[in-house]
Amino acid sequence: MLRTRGAPQVTWFMVWDVDSNPANSIRNWKGSVPCGASVLAPKPSGLIYCTRAAPATAPSIIELDRAFSGNDVAQHNAASYALRIPIEVGQQPLGSLWVGISTEELQAELSRASLGAHARVQELRIKLWVAAGMVLLLGIILAMLQAVSMARPIAELSEQATRIAQGDLNQRVPEVRRDELGTLARNFNFMADRIGELLLEQAEKAALEHEMGLARSVQQAMLPSSEIEEYGPVKVAGYCAPASSCGGDWWMHRALSGGRVLIVIGDATGHGIHSAMIAATARGAVEALAALDQVLHAPEQVLCAIDSAIRNVGEHHVLMTAFAAVIDTHAGTLSYANAGQNFPYIVRRGDEGKLEDAVILATAGNPLGDPEIKLEIRTGSRELRAGDLFVAFTDGLVERANPAGHLFGDRRLLRLLRGQEVMDRRALDSLRMRVMNAVDTYAEGEDASDDVTFVLCQFDPPAMPQALRRAGTA
């Protein structure tokens, strides 16, 4: 019997084939059998079988003899092998040594080990599936908890958004979290605060715009209407467009006693409601003075009244340029006074009834309302001819700029006036529209930086054409 440490048992057997006396062979062979191996009775042919623990499936001696006839190695079955070793001395054969090995126990042990390993693999696989299931279940539970923890603040944000949409800005989202949702909640609350502030600002702005609209309406109501006004031989047309809701430009005309007509144009510095209030104050002073017809003799009185009304008004001193003219329709004269206003024109009408040459009324003075300087007003007087057109304007007209920054200018205005026929009130109204459209077209959509105001006043006493020609060439 052969054994190895930690290995299964292997059964073996030996057969000694001798030609001598079987009894001696058995005795001699038995004495050499290790570990007390048993010896079976010999065959008649002298074949001896010795074994220690032969398995039940071990082949018989006859089968072994038949199996090894002419062969050295034979396989009885899948678990039994036999080896035949000849014994010779020189050339003389003495017999054969037969060795048989059975691996049934080894295969059985291997089978048991394989089954055990398979069982352990199955057990490990089951444990892995159980562990994976537990991990998956734990992940699902954690995901659900995380979803619930995230869904609650998101629901609060959604609810607050609905409240804001309904106009409720008093509620706020809790800011207890320190993650992205907490940041979102803080930003959301900040947004709600800003929306509330913006709504208040919008309400204040709407109220201010309403007040500005009322102020603009009042200011426009104080200006002359767009209709052509006639005072005997004098026709008056004007235009005033503020750069903002309220402007500092204004103009007026009024009939005085003795066939006289008063025309005033003014421009308070800046534009807006403050300038509009100063303009209204100045116009009120002129209206009050004009009501005292008996004491109004010269246009410089008008400018002095304006200066007295606006000087030292408010903390922010607003200056005003102004031009006042009194047309005496009986004498055919124009008396004027200038306080820093742009120089007006008198455009003569030629023999063919068209406007031709222009006379510039170049008189200047200091702006009104300055408490730090002495009031200085320049005056002058001109004789009017039949068909003459008096043109007065503020700096917003000639300083209207296009996108390139170029100004409309006096020369362009004079070129626009020359060659125009102004024979009746309809022609005067057409000329006013022509000037308005020319300025707007030149600006090419650019917003005006200052108020635009101009006055067209034509002196056209009734007379025969021949008399008009003589007056035009005088």
PDB file of C-alpha atoms in Angstrom, residues 1 26-39 50-51:
ATOM      1  CA  MET A   1       0.000   0.000   0.000  1.00  0.00           C
ATOM      2  CA  ILE A  26       6.031 -17.862  -1.917  1.00  0.00           C
ATOM      3  CA  ARG A  27       8.262 -18.230   1.076  1.00  0.00           C
ATOM      4  CA  ASN A  28      10.996 -16.111  -0.342  1.00  0.00           C
ATOM      5  CA  TRP A  29       8.583 -13.492  -1.701  1.00  0.00           C
ATOM      6  CA  LYS A  30       6.497 -13.457   1.435  1.00  0.00           C
ATOM      7  CA  GLY A  31       9.482 -12.793   3.519  1.00  0.00           C
ATOM      8  CA  SER A  32      10.141  -9.702   1.531  1.00  0.00           C
ATOM      9  CA  VAL A  33       6.572  -8.356   1.581  1.00  0.00           C
ATOM     10  CA  PRO A  34       6.621  -5.116   3.584  1.00  0.00           C
ATOM     11  CA  CYS A  35       4.203  -4.337   6.338  1.00  0.00           C
ATOM     12  CA  GLY A  36       2.980  -7.925   6.607  1.00  0.00           C
ATOM     13  CA  ALA A  37       1.265  -8.198   3.229  1.00  0.00           C
ATOM     14  CA  SER A  38      -0.820 -11.309   2.759  1.00  0.00           C
ATOM     15  CA  VAL A  39       0.028 -13.913   0.097  1.00  0.00           C
ATOM     16  CA  CYS A  50      -0.186 -10.893  -3.133  1.00  0.00           C
ATOM     17  CA  THR A  51      -2.221  -7.968  -1.891  1.00  0.00           C
TER      18      THR A  51
END
